[in-house]
Amino acid sequence: MSEPRAIDLDPEIASFVRLAEGLGQIDASAVPLETLRESARALRLPWNDGGPTMAATREMELEGLRCRLHHPVSTDALEPATIYLHGGGWTLLDIDTHDNLARRLALESGRPVMLVDYPRAPESSFPLPLLRLQDFIAELTRRSADFGLAKSFALCGDSAGANLALALALMLRDAAENNLRALGLIYGSYVDRYDSPSHRAFGGGDLPLSTARMRWFWDNYVPNAAERGDPLASPLHADLTGLPPVMMTIAQYDILYDENIAVADRLGAAGNELSVRVYPGTVHGFVEAAGAVGAVIAERAIHDMGKFLRHQIGNHE
């Protein structure tokens, strides 16, 4: 695939970028963490108004983690769910900031979606969030019928959530009982590296995710730089064989573009069933523009991911 060059934003995505103008340019090290979290959350909460109405929504806590289960339709059958892991650099955001996206994904897939508030960095650094999520998945699988769910499931996430989803898939791959049937990765961060052409082209701070902010996120999640080569922290370094079918959603004008392409190349070379979609005129975080400005290309990306999940987990029990 060709390397991105000049920026030609989709008009609706340009409107989305203006909504968040300035937030990515804040020097995170100079602002109290809770202030930054509240600013990021306050910006996004209005984007979650409206959107699809679910047949049922259940708020709960499982393995000490707050979670929310959306059922798009009423049924007595046990349904396979998608476990969704939100973005935010392992540090910001939560299940409320990604609720609209989760409901849209539930509607498009026709299957339940479970949002999970995993422990955030820097209070919980690598590998603690992964270990807590591993325990969460084990308990959810054990008690799946209590929630109207089948044991089989998909994992999906955006940005840092995609990193966690891929790392969890690697952890589950060698488990005695692996019920993971599909993996959805939305513009993930997969390596602690900042010298790529896409970082140089798009990392200056004019777009929603800057190189400086990405460095800060990695410093929070894996403060010990020696651990960043661990394949569960930086899945680009991992053995990627033996994974379930994968779909990757990639933004054209994203500092993470090159590492997403590199992961896609490695997933394909490892023999995995793989679908890769690069959405033109888009930036990091663009799927949230479906709720923020009704961006058609964001809605299309969610539809595409929902269709993939419906196909891959729809026939499993």
Coordinates of C-alpha atoms in Angstrom, one line a residue:
M1 CA 0.0 0.0 0.0
S2 CA 1.2 3.5 -0.8
E3 CA 2.6 5.8 2.0
P4 CA 0.3 8.7 2.8
R5 CA 1.6 12.1 1.7
A6 CA -0.5 15.3 1.3
I7 CA -3.5 15.7 3.6
D8 CA -6.9 15.9 1.9
L9 CA -9.5 15.3 4.7
D10 CA -13.0 14.1 4.1
P11 CA -15.1 17.2 4.7
E12 CA -17.1 15.7 7.6
I13 CA -13.8 14.4 9.2
A14 CA -12.4 17.9 8.9
S15 CA -15.4 19.1 10.9
F16 CA -14.7 16.4 13.5
V17 CA -11.1 17.5 13.7
R18 CA -12.2 21.1 14.4
L19 CA -14.3 19.8 17.3
A20 CA -11.2 18.5 19.0
E21 CA -8.9 21.3 17.9
G22 CA -6.3 22.1 20.5
L23 CA -6.9 19.1 22.8
G24 CA -4.1 17.1 21.2
Q25 CA -1.7 20.0 21.5
I26 CA -2.0 20.3 25.3
D27 CA 1.3 19.5 27.0
A28 CA 0.1 16.5 29.0
S29 CA 3.1 16.6 31.3
A30 CA 2.1 20.1 32.4
V31 CA -1.5 19.4 33.2
P32 CA -2.8 17.3 36.1
L33 CA -3.9 13.9 34.9
E34 CA -7.4 14.1 36.2
T35 CA -7.9 17.5 34.5
L36 CA -6.8 16.0 31.2
R37 CA -9.1 13.0 31.7
E38 CA -12.1 15.2 32.5
S39 CA -11.4 17.5 29.5
A40 CA -11.2 14.5 27.2
R41 CA -14.3 12.9 28.7
A42 CA -16.3 16.1 28.6
L43 CA -15.5 16.6 24.9
R44 CA -16.8 13.2 24.0
L45 CA -19.8 12.6 26.1
P46 CA -22.1 14.8 23.9
W47 CA -21.1 12.6 21.0
N48 CA -22.8 9.7 22.7
D49 CA -26.3 11.2 22.7
G50 CA -28.7 9.7 20.3
G51 CA -27.7 6.7 18.2
P52 CA -29.3 3.3 18.2
T53 CA -31.7 2.2 20.9
M54 CA -30.9 -1.3 22.3
A55 CA -33.4 -4.0 23.2
A56 CA -31.6 -4.3 26.6
T57 CA -28.7 -2.8 28.3
R58 CA -27.2 -4.2 31.5
E59 CA -24.8 -2.4 33.8
M60 CA -22.6 -4.7 35.9
E61 CA -19.3 -5.3 37.5
L62 CA -17.3 -8.5 36.8
E63 CA -13.9 -9.4 38.2
G64 CA -13.9 -5.9 39.7
L65 CA -14.2 -4.2 36.3
R66 CA -17.2 -2.0 35.4
C67 CA -18.8 -3.2 32.2
R68 CA -21.9 -2.6 30.1
L69 CA -23.6 -5.2 27.9
H70 CA -25.8 -4.0 25.0
H71 CA -28.2 -6.4 23.4
P72 CA -29.5 -5.0 20.0
V73 CA -32.4 -7.5 19.7
S74 CA -34.5 -9.5 22.1
T75 CA -33.9 -13.3 21.9
D76 CA -33.9 -16.3 24.2
A77 CA -30.9 -17.8 22.3
L78 CA -27.4 -17.6 23.8
E79 CA -25.6 -15.2 21.5
P80 CA -21.8 -14.7 20.9
A81 CA -20.8 -11.2 22.0
T82 CA -18.1 -8.8 21.0
I83 CA -15.9 -7.6 23.9
Y84 CA -15.0 -4.0 23.1
L85 CA -11.9 -2.3 24.5
H86 CA -12.0 1.5 24.3
G87 CA -9.1 3.7 23.1
G88 CA -7.5 6.6 25.0
G89 CA -3.8 5.7 25.2
W90 CA -4.3 3.3 28.0
T91 CA -4.7 6.4 30.1
L92 CA -7.9 8.4 29.1
L93 CA -11.5 7.7 28.3
D94 CA -13.9 4.9 29.4
I95 CA -17.0 3.0 28.5
D96 CA -19.2 6.1 28.6
T97 CA -17.1 7.9 26.0
H98 CA -17.4 4.9 23.6
D99 CA -21.0 4.0 24.3
N100 CA -22.5 5.3 21.0
L101 CA -19.8 3.5 19.1
A102 CA -20.6 0.2 20.9
R103 CA -24.3 0.5 20.3
R104 CA -23.7 1.2 16.6
L105 CA -21.4 -1.9 16.5
A106 CA -24.1 -4.0 18.2
L107 CA -26.7 -2.9 15.7
E108 CA -24.5 -3.5 12.7
S109 CA -23.3 -6.9 13.9
G110 CA -26.7 -7.9 15.2
R111 CA -24.9 -9.3 18.2
P112 CA -24.3 -8.1 21.8
V113 CA -21.4 -5.9 22.6
M114 CA -19.8 -5.8 26.0
L115 CA -17.8 -2.6 26.9
V116 CA -15.2 -3.0 29.6
D117 CA -13.5 -0.4 31.8
Y118 CA -10.1 -1.9 32.1
P119 CA -7.6 -0.5 34.6
R120 CA -5.9 2.6 33.2
A121 CA -2.3 3.7 33.2
P122 CA -0.2 5.1 34.8
E123 CA -1.9 3.8 38.0
S124 CA -2.0 0.3 36.3
S125 CA 0.9 -0.2 34.0
F126 CA 1.8 -3.1 31.7
P127 CA 1.0 -6.0 32.1
L128 CA -1.6 -5.4 34.8
P129 CA -4.5 -4.3 32.4
L130 CA -3.9 -7.4 30.3
L131 CA -3.9 -9.7 33.3
R132 CA -7.1 -8.2 34.6
L133 CA -8.8 -8.5 31.2
Q134 CA -7.6 -12.1 31.0
D135 CA -9.3 -12.8 34.3
F136 CA -12.4 -10.9 33.1
I137 CA -12.7 -13.0 29.9
A138 CA -12.3 -16.2 31.9
E139 CA -15.1 -15.3 34.3
L140 CA -17.3 -14.0 31.5
T141 CA -16.9 -17.3 29.6
R142 CA -17.6 -19.3 32.7
R143 CA -20.8 -17.4 33.5
S144 CA -21.8 -16.6 29.9
A145 CA -25.2 -18.2 30.1
D146 CA -26.1 -15.9 33.1
F147 CA -25.8 -13.0 30.7
G148 CA -27.6 -14.6 27.7
L149 CA -24.3 -15.2 25.9
A150 CA -22.6 -18.1 24.2
K151 CA -19.1 -19.0 25.2
S152 CA -17.6 -18.0 21.9
F153 CA -16.8 -14.3 21.5
A154 CA -15.0 -11.7 19.5
L155 CA -12.5 -9.0 20.6
C156 CA -12.6 -5.5 19.2
G157 CA -10.9 -2.3 20.1
D158 CA -9.7 1.0 18.9
S159 CA -6.2 2.6 19.4
A160 CA -4.8 1.4 22.8
G161 CA -7.9 -0.9 22.9
A162 CA -6.7 -2.5 19.7
N163 CA -3.3 -3.1 21.2
L164 CA -4.9 -4.8 24.2
A165 CA -7.2 -6.8 21.9
L166 CA -4.3 -8.2 19.9
A167 CA -2.2 -8.9 22.9
L168 CA -5.1 -10.8 24.5
A169 CA -5.6 -12.8 21.4
L170 CA -2.0 -13.8 21.6
M171 CA -2.5 -14.8 25.3
L172 CA -5.6 -16.8 24.4
R173 CA -4.1 -18.5 21.4
D174 CA -2.2 -21.0 23.6
A175 CA -4.9 -21.4 26.3
A176 CA -6.4 -24.7 27.0
E177 CA -9.9 -23.4 26.1
N178 CA -9.9 -20.7 23.5
N179 CA -13.3 -19.4 22.5
L180 CA -12.1 -16.3 20.5
R181 CA -13.6 -16.4 17.1
A182 CA -12.7 -13.0 15.6
L183 CA -10.5 -10.0 16.1
G184 CA -11.4 -6.4 15.1
L185 CA -8.5 -3.9 15.2
I186 CA -9.2 -0.2 14.7
Y187 CA -6.2 2.0 14.1
G188 CA -4.2 0.4 16.9
S189 CA -0.8 1.3 18.5
Y190 CA 1.4 -1.7 18.1
V191 CA 5.0 -0.6 18.7
D192 CA 6.9 2.1 20.7
R193 CA 8.5 3.8 17.6
Y194 CA 8.2 7.4 16.4
D195 CA 10.5 7.6 13.3
S196 CA 8.1 6.3 10.7
P197 CA 7.1 8.4 7.6
S198 CA 3.5 8.7 9.0
H199 CA 4.8 10.0 12.3
R200 CA 6.9 12.6 10.5
A201 CA 4.0 13.6 8.2
F202 CA 1.1 13.7 10.7
G203 CA 2.6 13.9 14.2
G204 CA 3.0 17.7 14.7
G205 CA -0.2 18.3 16.6
D206 CA -2.6 19.6 13.9
L207 CA -4.5 16.3 13.9
P208 CA -6.1 14.5 16.9
L209 CA -3.1 12.3 17.8
S210 CA 0.4 13.8 17.9
T211 CA 3.8 12.1 18.3
A212 CA 4.3 13.9 21.6
R213 CA 1.0 12.6 23.0
M214 CA 1.8 9.1 21.8
R215 CA 5.2 9.1 23.6
W216 CA 3.4 10.2 26.8
F217 CA 0.9 7.4 26.4
W218 CA 3.7 4.8 26.1
D219 CA 5.5 6.3 29.1
N220 CA 2.3 5.8 31.1
Y221 CA 1.5 2.3 29.9
V222 CA 5.1 0.8 29.9
P223 CA 7.2 3.1 32.1
N224 CA 10.1 0.7 32.0
A225 CA 11.4 1.2 28.5
A226 CA 13.2 -2.2 28.6
E227 CA 9.8 -3.9 28.7
R228 CA 8.5 -2.2 25.5
G229 CA 10.0 -4.9 23.3
D230 CA 7.8 -7.5 25.0
P231 CA 5.5 -8.8 22.3
L232 CA 2.5 -8.4 24.6
A233 CA 3.3 -4.7 24.9
S234 CA 4.4 -4.2 21.3
P235 CA 2.5 -6.8 19.3
L236 CA 4.4 -5.9 16.1
H237 CA 7.3 -7.9 17.6
A238 CA 5.1 -10.9 18.3
D239 CA 4.7 -14.3 16.6
L240 CA 1.3 -13.6 14.9
T241 CA 0.5 -17.1 13.7
G242 CA -2.6 -19.0 14.7
L243 CA -5.0 -16.1 15.3
P244 CA -8.7 -16.1 14.4
P245 CA -9.9 -14.1 11.4
V246 CA -8.9 -10.4 11.7
M247 CA -10.2 -7.2 10.3
M248 CA -8.1 -4.0 10.5
T249 CA -9.6 -0.5 10.2
I250 CA -6.9 2.0 9.3
A251 CA -7.0 5.8 9.0
Q252 CA -5.1 7.3 6.1
Y253 CA -3.8 10.4 7.9
D254 CA -2.7 8.8 11.2
I255 CA 0.7 8.7 12.9
L256 CA 0.0 5.0 13.4
Y257 CA -0.6 4.3 9.7
D258 CA 2.7 2.7 9.0
E259 CA 2.7 0.4 12.0
N260 CA -0.8 -0.7 11.2
I261 CA 0.3 -1.6 7.6
A262 CA 3.3 -3.4 9.1
V263 CA 1.1 -5.5 11.4
A264 CA -1.3 -6.2 8.5
D265 CA 1.7 -7.4 6.4
R266 CA 2.9 -9.7 9.3
L267 CA -0.6 -11.0 10.0
G268 CA -1.0 -11.9 6.3
A269 CA 2.5 -13.5 6.1
A270 CA 1.7 -15.6 9.1
G271 CA -1.2 -17.2 7.2
N272 CA -4.1 -15.6 9.1
E273 CA -7.5 -14.8 7.5
L274 CA -7.3 -11.1 7.1
S275 CA -9.3 -8.1 5.9
V276 CA -7.7 -4.7 5.7
R277 CA -9.6 -1.4 5.0
V278 CA -7.9 1.9 4.7
Y279 CA -10.4 4.7 4.9
P280 CA -9.4 7.7 2.7
G281 CA -9.5 11.2 4.2
T282 CA -9.7 10.0 7.8
V283 CA -7.7 10.6 11.0
H284 CA -7.0 8.8 14.2
G285 CA -10.2 8.5 16.2
F286 CA -12.4 8.9 13.1
V287 CA -15.0 6.2 13.9
E288 CA -16.1 8.4 16.8
A289 CA -17.1 11.0 14.2
A290 CA -20.3 8.9 13.5
G291 CA -21.7 10.1 16.9
A292 CA -19.9 13.5 16.8
V293 CA -20.9 14.8 13.4
G294 CA -22.7 11.9 11.7
A295 CA -19.8 11.4 9.3
V296 CA -20.8 9.0 6.6
I297 CA -17.3 7.4 6.3
A298 CA -17.3 6.7 10.0
E299 CA -20.7 5.0 9.8
R300 CA -19.4 3.0 6.8
A301 CA -16.4 1.8 8.8
I302 CA -18.6 0.7 11.7
H303 CA -20.9 -1.0 9.3
D304 CA -17.9 -2.8 7.7
M305 CA -16.6 -4.0 11.1
G306 CA -20.1 -5.0 12.2
K307 CA -20.6 -7.1 9.0
F308 CA -17.3 -8.8 9.6
L309 CA -18.2 -9.6 13.2
R310 CA -21.6 -10.8 12.2
H311 CA -20.1 -13.2 9.6
Q312 CA -17.4 -14.5 11.9
I313 CA -19.2 -15.1 15.1
G314 CA -22.8 -15.4 13.9
N315 CA -22.7 -19.2 13.5
H316 CA -20.9 -20.1 16.7
E317 CA -22.5 -21.2 19.8

